[in-house]
PDB file of C-alpha atoms and ligand atoms in Angstrom:
ATOM      1  CA  MET A  26      -5.303   8.584  29.083  1.00  0.00           C
ATOM      2  CA  ILE A  27      -5.066   6.842  25.712  1.00  0.00           C
ATOM      3  CA  ARG A  28      -7.523   8.134  23.082  1.00  0.00           C
ATOM      4  CA  VAL A  29      -8.522   5.832  20.188  1.00  0.00           C
ATOM      5  CA  SER A  30     -10.249   7.004  17.022  1.00  0.00           C
ATOM      6  CA  ALA A  31     -13.232   5.065  15.712  1.00  0.00           C
ATOM      7  CA  PHE A  32     -16.056   5.629  13.242  1.00  0.00           C
ATOM      8  CA  ARG A  33     -19.376   6.877  14.538  1.00  0.00           C
ATOM      9  CA  TRP A  34     -21.190   4.613  12.084  1.00  0.00           C
ATOM     10  CA  VAL A  35     -20.410   2.262   9.189  1.00  0.00           C
ATOM     11  CA  PRO A  36     -22.760   0.160   7.029  1.00  0.00           C
ATOM     12  CA  PRO A  37     -23.696  -3.283   8.418  1.00  0.00           C
ATOM     13  CA  PHE A  38     -21.255  -5.211   6.167  1.00  0.00           C
ATOM     14  CA  ALA A  39     -18.372  -3.533   8.012  1.00  0.00           C
ATOM     15  CA  GLN A  40     -19.791  -3.485  11.530  1.00  0.00           C
ATOM     16  CA  GLY A  41     -17.763  -5.657  13.895  1.00  0.00           C
ATOM     17  CA  LEU A  42     -14.800  -5.560  11.511  1.00  0.00           C
ATOM     18  CA  VAL A  43     -13.602  -1.953  11.687  1.00  0.00           C
ATOM     19  CA  ARG A  44      -9.973  -1.988  12.722  1.00  0.00           C
ATOM     20  CA  ASP A  45     -10.342   0.091  15.875  1.00  0.00           C
ATOM     21  CA  LEU A  46     -11.667  -3.235  17.233  1.00  0.00           C
ATOM     22  CA  ARG A  47      -8.067  -4.502  17.264  1.00  0.00           C
ATOM     23  CA  VAL A  48      -6.978  -1.603  19.420  1.00  0.00           C
ATOM     24  CA  ARG A  49     -10.005  -1.696  21.732  1.00  0.00           C
ATOM     25  CA  TRP A  50      -9.426  -5.446  22.240  1.00  0.00           C
ATOM     26  CA  ALA A  51      -5.710  -4.938  22.936  1.00  0.00           C
ATOM     27  CA  LEU A  52      -6.511  -2.202  25.443  1.00  0.00           C
ATOM     28  CA  GLU A  53      -9.014  -4.462  27.179  1.00  0.00           C
ATOM     29  CA  GLU A  54      -6.440  -7.278  27.353  1.00  0.00           C
ATOM     30  CA  ALA A  55      -3.837  -4.860  28.715  1.00  0.00           C
ATOM     31  CA  GLY A  56      -6.283  -3.402  31.227  1.00  0.00           C
ATOM     32  CA  LEU A  57      -5.284   0.133  30.198  1.00  0.00           C
ATOM     33  CA  PRO A  58      -7.871   2.914  30.563  1.00  0.00           C
ATOM     34  CA  TYR A  59      -8.873   4.610  27.312  1.00  0.00           C
ATOM     35  CA  GLU A  60     -11.461   6.800  25.709  1.00  0.00           C
ATOM     36  CA  VAL A  61     -12.869   6.621  22.207  1.00  0.00           C
ATOM     37  CA  MET A  62     -12.803   9.628  19.872  1.00  0.00           C
ATOM     38  CA  LEU A  63     -15.626   9.199  17.350  1.00  0.00           C
ATOM     39  CA  ILE A  64     -15.234  10.560  13.843  1.00  0.00           C
ATOM     40  CA  GLY A  65     -17.286  10.711  10.650  1.00  0.00           C
ATOM     41  CA  PRO A  66     -16.620  11.637   7.009  1.00  0.00           C
ATOM     42  CA  ASP A  67     -16.048  15.331   7.784  1.00  0.00           C
ATOM     43  CA  GLU A  68     -13.475  14.705  10.502  1.00  0.00           C
ATOM     44  CA  GLN A  69     -11.766  12.110   8.274  1.00  0.00           C
ATOM     45  CA  LYS A  70     -10.918  14.870   5.820  1.00  0.00           C
ATOM     46  CA  SER A  71     -10.020  17.479   8.416  1.00  0.00           C
ATOM     47  CA  GLU A  72      -6.496  18.765   8.896  1.00  0.00           C
ATOM     48  CA  SER A  73      -6.665  18.111  12.616  1.00  0.00           C
ATOM     49  CA  TYR A  74      -7.529  14.428  12.110  1.00  0.00           C
ATOM     50  CA  ARG A  75      -4.937  14.033   9.326  1.00  0.00           C
ATOM     51  CA  ARG A  76      -2.324  15.044  11.915  1.00  0.00           C
ATOM     52  CA  LEU A  77      -3.285  11.871  13.798  1.00  0.00           C
ATOM     53  CA  GLN A  78      -3.842   9.638  10.762  1.00  0.00           C
ATOM     54  CA  PRO A  79      -2.413  10.968   7.489  1.00  0.00           C
ATOM     55  CA  PHE A  80      -4.798   8.837   5.383  1.00  0.00           C
ATOM     56  CA  GLY A  81      -7.937   9.783   7.294  1.00  0.00           C
ATOM     57  CA  GLN A  82      -8.461   6.177   8.383  1.00  0.00           C
ATOM     58  CA  VAL A  83      -9.171   4.593  11.765  1.00  0.00           C
ATOM     59  CA  PRO A  84      -7.641   3.635  14.071  1.00  0.00           C
ATOM     60  CA  ALA A  85      -5.203   6.200  15.391  1.00  0.00           C
ATOM     61  CA  ILE A  86      -4.240   6.720  19.005  1.00  0.00           C
ATOM     62  CA  ASP A  87      -2.970   9.589  21.078  1.00  0.00           C
ATOM     63  CA  ASP A  88      -1.122   8.120  24.057  1.00  0.00           C
ATOM     64  CA  ASP A  89      -0.336  11.176  26.158  1.00  0.00           C
ATOM     65  CA  GLY A  90       1.088  13.007  23.149  1.00  0.00           C
ATOM     66  CA  LEU A  91       2.524   9.988  21.329  1.00  0.00           C
ATOM     67  CA  VAL A  92       0.427   9.810  18.150  1.00  0.00           C
ATOM     68  CA  LEU A  93       0.381   6.479  16.313  1.00  0.00           C
ATOM     69  CA  PHE A  94      -1.564   4.978  13.448  1.00  0.00           C
ATOM     70  CA  GLU A  95      -1.590   1.542  11.710  1.00  0.00           C
ATOM     71  CA  SER A  96      -3.362  -1.049  13.838  1.00  0.00           C
ATOM     72  CA  CYS A  97      -0.288  -3.310  13.905  1.00  0.00           C
ATOM     73  CA  ALA A  98       2.001  -0.529  15.120  1.00  0.00           C
ATOM     74  CA  ILE A  99      -0.519   0.467  17.771  1.00  0.00           C
ATOM     75  CA  VAL A 100      -0.962  -3.082  19.063  1.00  0.00           C
ATOM     76  CA  MET A 101       2.848  -3.523  19.100  1.00  0.00           C
ATOM     77  CA  HIS A 102       3.132  -0.331  21.147  1.00  0.00           C
ATOM     78  CA  LEU A 103       0.525  -1.604  23.602  1.00  0.00           C
ATOM     79  CA  GLY A 104       2.401  -4.915  23.712  1.00  0.00           C
ATOM     80  CA  GLN A 105       5.437  -3.043  24.989  1.00  0.00           C
ATOM     81  CA  ARG A 106       3.291  -1.779  27.835  1.00  0.00           C
ATOM     82  CA  SER A 107       1.606  -5.024  28.786  1.00  0.00           C
ATOM     83  CA  GLU A 108       2.764  -8.584  29.241  1.00  0.00           C
ATOM     84  CA  ALA A 109      -0.838  -9.636  28.653  1.00  0.00           C
ATOM     85  CA  LEU A 110      -0.147  -8.985  24.952  1.00  0.00           C
ATOM     86  CA  MET A 111       3.572  -9.753  24.637  1.00  0.00           C
ATOM     87  CA  PRO A 112       5.941 -11.889  26.650  1.00  0.00           C
ATOM     88  CA  ARG A 113       8.827  -9.898  28.146  1.00  0.00           C
ATOM     89  CA  ASP A 114      11.783 -11.827  26.738  1.00  0.00           C
ATOM     90  CA  ASP A 115      13.301 -10.755  23.422  1.00  0.00           C
ATOM     91  CA  PRO A 116      13.148 -13.999  21.388  1.00  0.00           C
ATOM     92  CA  ALA A 117       9.510 -14.535  22.357  1.00  0.00           C
ATOM     93  CA  GLN A 118       8.653 -10.919  21.489  1.00  0.00           C
ATOM     94  CA  ALA A 119      10.338 -11.324  18.123  1.00  0.00           C
ATOM     95  CA  ARG A 120       8.245 -14.414  17.433  1.00  0.00           C
ATOM     96  CA  VAL A 121       5.063 -12.560  18.398  1.00  0.00           C
ATOM     97  CA  ARG A 122       5.977  -9.655  16.073  1.00  0.00           C
ATOM     98  CA  THR A 123       6.687 -12.135  13.275  1.00  0.00           C
ATOM     99  CA  TRP A 124       3.191 -13.584  13.537  1.00  0.00           C
ATOM    100  CA  MET A 125       1.579 -10.160  13.890  1.00  0.00           C
ATOM    101  CA  LEU A 126       3.164  -9.217  10.587  1.00  0.00           C
ATOM    102  CA  ALA A 127       2.245 -12.575   9.032  1.00  0.00           C
ATOM    103  CA  ALA A 128      -1.395 -11.878   9.924  1.00  0.00           C
ATOM    104  CA  LEU A 129      -1.376  -8.447   8.294  1.00  0.00           C
ATOM    105  CA  ASN A 130       1.176  -8.927   5.492  1.00  0.00           C
ATOM    106  CA  THR A 131       0.592 -12.527   4.389  1.00  0.00           C
ATOM    107  CA  ILE A 132      -2.951 -13.519   5.323  1.00  0.00           C
ATOM    108  CA  GLU A 133      -4.838 -10.210   5.142  1.00  0.00           C
ATOM    109  CA  PRO A 134      -3.790  -8.825   1.694  1.00  0.00           C
ATOM    110  CA  PRO A 135      -5.572 -11.406  -0.499  1.00  0.00           C
ATOM    111  CA  ILE A 136      -8.596 -11.136   1.813  1.00  0.00           C
ATOM    112  CA  THR A 137      -8.619  -7.382   1.205  1.00  0.00           C
ATOM    113  CA  THR A 138      -8.479  -8.042  -2.546  1.00  0.00           C
ATOM    114  CA  LEU A 139     -11.489 -10.365  -2.259  1.00  0.00           C
ATOM    115  CA  ASN A 140     -13.371  -7.645  -0.394  1.00  0.00           C
ATOM    116  CA  VAL A 141     -12.580  -5.121  -3.128  1.00  0.00           C
ATOM    117  CA  ILE A 142     -14.018  -7.513  -5.744  1.00  0.00           C
ATOM    118  CA  ASP A 143     -17.093  -8.480  -3.715  1.00  0.00           C
ATOM    119  CA  LEU A 144     -17.928  -4.982  -2.524  1.00  0.00           C
ATOM    120  CA  GLN A 145     -17.996  -3.325  -5.937  1.00  0.00           C
ATOM    121  CA  PRO A 146     -21.098  -1.151  -6.104  1.00  0.00           C
ATOM    122  CA  GLY A 147     -23.691  -3.199  -7.966  1.00  0.00           C
ATOM    123  CA  GLY A 148     -21.802  -6.462  -7.331  1.00  0.00           C
ATOM    124  CA  ALA A 149     -18.640  -7.936  -8.816  1.00  0.00           C
ATOM    125  CA  PRO A 150     -18.373  -7.252 -12.569  1.00  0.00           C
ATOM    126  CA  ALA A 151     -18.959 -10.316 -14.799  1.00  0.00           C
ATOM    127  CA  GLY A 152     -15.338 -10.347 -15.977  1.00  0.00           C
ATOM    128  CA  ALA A 153     -14.097 -10.545 -12.379  1.00  0.00           C
ATOM    129  CA  LYS A 154     -15.017 -14.225 -11.930  1.00  0.00           C
ATOM    130  CA  ASP A 155     -11.634 -15.655 -12.964  1.00  0.00           C
ATOM    131  CA  MET A 156      -9.816 -13.127 -10.851  1.00  0.00           C
ATOM    132  CA  ARG A 157     -12.094 -13.860  -7.894  1.00  0.00           C
ATOM    133  CA  ASP A 158     -11.474 -17.619  -8.255  1.00  0.00           C
ATOM    134  CA  SER A 159      -7.744 -17.048  -8.260  1.00  0.00           C
ATOM    135  CA  VAL A 160      -7.900 -14.780  -5.200  1.00  0.00           C
ATOM    136  CA  VAL A 161     -10.047 -17.351  -3.349  1.00  0.00           C
ATOM    137  CA  ALA A 162      -7.484 -20.057  -4.253  1.00  0.00           C
ATOM    138  CA  ARG A 163      -4.676 -17.871  -2.919  1.00  0.00           C
ATOM    139  CA  ILE A 164      -6.531 -17.232   0.348  1.00  0.00           C
ATOM    140  CA  GLY A 165      -7.267 -20.963   0.641  1.00  0.00           C
ATOM    141  CA  GLY A 166      -3.577 -21.811   0.230  1.00  0.00           C
ATOM    142  CA  ARG A 167      -2.555 -19.340   2.926  1.00  0.00           C
ATOM    143  CA  LEU A 168      -5.266 -20.602   5.277  1.00  0.00           C
ATOM    144  CA  ASP A 169      -4.201 -24.230   4.713  1.00  0.00           C
ATOM    145  CA  SER A 170      -0.623 -23.271   5.628  1.00  0.00           C
ATOM    146  CA  LEU A 171      -1.827 -21.465   8.730  1.00  0.00           C
ATOM    147  CA  ALA A 172      -3.961 -24.457   9.764  1.00  0.00           C
ATOM    148  CA  ALA A 173      -0.992 -26.790   9.200  1.00  0.00           C
ATOM    149  CA  PHE A 174       1.219 -24.572  11.369  1.00  0.00           C
ATOM    150  CA  LEU A 175      -1.366 -24.452  14.149  1.00  0.00           C
ATOM    151  CA  GLY A 176      -2.021 -28.193  14.067  1.00  0.00           C
ATOM    152  CA  GLY A 177      -3.131 -29.002  17.616  1.00  0.00           C
ATOM    153  CA  ARG A 178      -1.856 -25.727  19.135  1.00  0.00           C
ATOM    154  CA  GLU A 179      -4.269 -23.289  20.716  1.00  0.00           C
ATOM    155  CA  ASN A 180      -2.117 -20.213  20.002  1.00  0.00           C
ATOM    156  CA  LEU A 181       0.453 -19.047  17.496  1.00  0.00           C
ATOM    157  CA  VAL A 182       3.363 -18.374  19.866  1.00  0.00           C
ATOM    158  CA  GLU A 183       4.618 -19.480  23.285  1.00  0.00           C
ATOM    159  CA  GLU A 184       1.557 -21.637  24.032  1.00  0.00           C
ATOM    160  CA  ARG A 185      -0.314 -18.603  25.367  1.00  0.00           C
ATOM    161  CA  PHE A 186      -2.556 -15.856  24.001  1.00  0.00           C
ATOM    162  CA  THR A 187      -0.560 -12.963  22.546  1.00  0.00           C
ATOM    163  CA  ALA A 188      -1.032  -9.962  20.282  1.00  0.00           C
ATOM    164  CA  ALA A 189      -0.335 -12.331  17.365  1.00  0.00           C
ATOM    165  CA  ASP A 190      -3.541 -14.271  18.098  1.00  0.00           C
ATOM    166  CA  LEU A 191      -5.401 -10.999  18.549  1.00  0.00           C
ATOM    167  CA  LEU A 192      -4.495  -9.735  15.082  1.00  0.00           C
ATOM    168  CA  MET A 193      -4.874 -13.137  13.390  1.00  0.00           C
ATOM    169  CA  THR A 194      -8.372 -13.566  14.835  1.00  0.00           C
ATOM    170  CA  THR A 195      -9.469 -10.142  13.580  1.00  0.00           C
ATOM    171  CA  VAL A 196      -8.158 -11.015  10.108  1.00  0.00           C
ATOM    172  CA  LEU A 197      -9.961 -14.385   9.997  1.00  0.00           C
ATOM    173  CA  ARG A 198     -13.191 -12.618  11.006  1.00  0.00           C
ATOM    174  CA  ILE A 199     -13.156 -10.650   7.773  1.00  0.00           C
ATOM    175  CA  LEU A 200     -14.077 -13.873   5.956  1.00  0.00           C
ATOM    176  CA  ARG A 201     -17.340 -14.237   7.908  1.00  0.00           C
ATOM    177  CA  THR A 202     -19.506 -14.038   4.773  1.00  0.00           C
ATOM    178  CA  THR A 203     -17.592 -16.898   3.107  1.00  0.00           C
ATOM    179  CA  ASP A 204     -16.967 -20.522   4.109  1.00  0.00           C
ATOM    180  CA  LEU A 205     -13.196 -20.135   3.805  1.00  0.00           C
ATOM    181  CA  VAL A 206     -12.586 -20.227   7.559  1.00  0.00           C
ATOM    182  CA  SER A 207     -15.698 -22.127   8.658  1.00  0.00           C
ATOM    183  CA  LYS A 208     -14.849 -25.146   6.471  1.00  0.00           C
ATOM    184  CA  ARG A 209     -11.382 -25.430   8.059  1.00  0.00           C
ATOM    185  CA  PRO A 210     -12.095 -26.857  11.547  1.00  0.00           C
ATOM    186  CA  THR A 211      -8.687 -25.906  13.000  1.00  0.00           C
ATOM    187  CA  LEU A 212      -9.114 -22.266  11.999  1.00  0.00           C
ATOM    188  CA  GLU A 213     -12.777 -22.085  12.924  1.00  0.00           C
ATOM    189  CA  ALA A 214     -12.018 -23.459  16.404  1.00  0.00           C
ATOM    190  CA  TYR A 215      -9.073 -21.046  16.734  1.00  0.00           C
ATOM    191  CA  ARG A 216     -11.239 -18.051  15.764  1.00  0.00           C
ATOM    192  CA  LEU A 217     -14.129 -19.034  18.032  1.00  0.00           C
ATOM    193  CA  ARG A 218     -11.797 -19.723  20.976  1.00  0.00           C
ATOM    194  CA  HIS A 219     -10.259 -16.274  20.805  1.00  0.00           C
ATOM    195  CA  GLU A 220     -13.518 -14.487  20.054  1.00  0.00           C
ATOM    196  CA  ALA A 221     -14.927 -16.061  23.233  1.00  0.00           C
ATOM    197  CA  ARG A 222     -12.475 -14.072  25.371  1.00  0.00           C
ATOM    198  CA  PRO A 223     -14.427 -11.612  27.561  1.00  0.00           C
ATOM    199  CA  THR A 224     -12.044  -8.827  26.473  1.00  0.00           C
ATOM    200  CA  PHE A 225     -12.959  -9.376  22.816  1.00  0.00           C
ATOM    201  CA  GLN A 226     -16.664  -9.531  23.619  1.00  0.00           C
ATOM    202  CA  LYS A 227     -16.418  -6.256  25.545  1.00  0.00           C
ATOM    203  CA  ALA A 228     -14.555  -4.485  22.730  1.00  0.00           C
ATOM    204  CA  LEU A 229     -16.976  -5.797  20.097  1.00  0.00           C
ATOM    205  CA  ALA A 230     -20.039  -4.821  22.137  1.00  0.00           C
ATOM    206  CA  ALA A 231     -18.681  -1.291  22.560  1.00  0.00           C
ATOM    207  CA  GLN A 232     -18.060  -0.875  18.821  1.00  0.00           C
ATOM    208  CA  MET A 233     -21.514  -2.242  17.952  1.00  0.00           C
ATOM    209  CA  ALA A 234     -23.238  -0.072  20.583  1.00  0.00           C
ATOM    210  CA  THR A 235     -21.735   3.037  18.972  1.00  0.00           C
ATOM    211  CA  PHE A 236     -23.049   2.023  15.541  1.00  0.00           C
ATOM    212  CA  ALA A 237     -26.507   1.319  16.970  1.00  0.00           C
ATOM    213  CA  LYS A 238     -26.549   4.712  18.687  1.00  0.00           C
ATOM    214  CA  HIS A 239     -25.528   6.608  15.534  1.00  0.00           C
ATOM    215  CA  ALA A 240     -27.468   4.603  12.945  1.00  0.00           C
ATOM    216  CA  PRO A 241     -29.013   6.861  10.296  1.00  0.00           C
ATOM    217  CA  PRO A 242     -32.819   7.023  10.277  1.00  0.00           C
ATOM    218  CA  VAL A 243     -34.380   4.317   8.100  1.00  0.00           C
ATOM    219  CA  LYS A 244     -35.858   5.773   4.882  1.00  0.00           C
ATOM    220  CA  GLN A 245     -39.579   4.986   4.498  1.00  0.00           C
TER     221      GLN A 245
HETATM  222  N1  GSH B 318      -3.470  -0.499   7.492  1.00  0.00           N
HETATM  223  C1  GSH B 318      -4.404   0.286   8.256  1.00  0.00           C
HETATM  224  C2  GSH B 318      -5.735   0.175   7.565  1.00  0.00           C
HETATM  225  C3  GSH B 318      -6.763   1.056   8.239  1.00  0.00           C
HETATM  226  C4  GSH B 318      -8.097   0.967   7.511  1.00  0.00           C
HETATM  227  O1  GSH B 318      -8.207   0.415   6.405  1.00  0.00           O
HETATM  228  N2  GSH B 318      -9.129   1.503   8.153  1.00  0.00           N
HETATM  229  C5  GSH B 318     -10.428   1.528   7.540  1.00  0.00           C
HETATM  230  C6  GSH B 318     -11.475   1.051   8.529  1.00  0.00           C
HETATM  231  S1  GSH B 318     -11.238  -0.649   8.946  1.00  0.00           S
HETATM  232  C7  GSH B 318     -10.759   2.949   7.165  1.00  0.00           C
HETATM  233  O2  GSH B 318     -10.509   3.862   7.927  1.00  0.00           O
HETATM  234  N3  GSH B 318     -11.342   3.121   5.972  1.00  0.00           N
HETATM  235  C8  GSH B 318     -11.728   4.398   5.476  1.00  0.00           C
HETATM  236  C9  GSH B 318     -10.805   4.927   4.432  1.00  0.00           C
HETATM  237  O3  GSH B 318      -9.864   4.224   4.029  1.00  0.00           O
HETATM  238  O4  GSH B 318     -11.051   6.053   4.008  1.00  0.00           O
HETATM  239  C10 GSH B 318      -4.481  -0.245   9.698  1.00  0.00           C
HETATM  240  O5  GSH B 318      -4.308  -1.443   9.898  1.00  0.00           O
HETATM  241  O6  GSH B 318      -4.697   0.572  10.608  1.00  0.00           O
END
């Protein structure tokens, strides 16, 4: 049975975005049975968890002794096991891998930079405005290119849902507190279409239910 690591609880700004969602969603698409291994700050630092994920992050998986981390590597591994995520022929698989990496290496990095600026404790420092504007412009350029590539297509590769759409959708979601995706109708429709998949809804509901169950008591 595949075991996936996930956080017991994260603050609301991160709920629904934590990267174990990618793996849960892929497992739901593949129809593979799995169990979730919940961790918190203490386990993150522990030697036993670092053997699964050297940086103490989530997600990691243990697939009957095969230990993997990095959400992209995990979803690629699951793609090898299920045609629901990856077509079986080599050229099509190569195209899917290309777009998986484009999602995480080309689209996601400037979005991560924006998050670092916006999530500074106490808000972004005054001097960060120019840098923020330039990061937003970079994200906008990448999103325009993505929208141009998609044009009227529903999916990135092979005119069917693949692991490339799965990762790209989870990356676009990160921008939910901005209008960067919502003001681009092609991308907004793409995101909403894939988020409407029952497999995504099931994975998201499971992640959110865990956070609700382990929410810290509200201070009076
Ligand atoms: N590149 C890694 C990034 C993993 C990552 O950033 N995980 C976050 C949660 S979404 C985490 O564990 N953060 C806690 C930390 O970095 O200590 C992947 O895609 O798996």
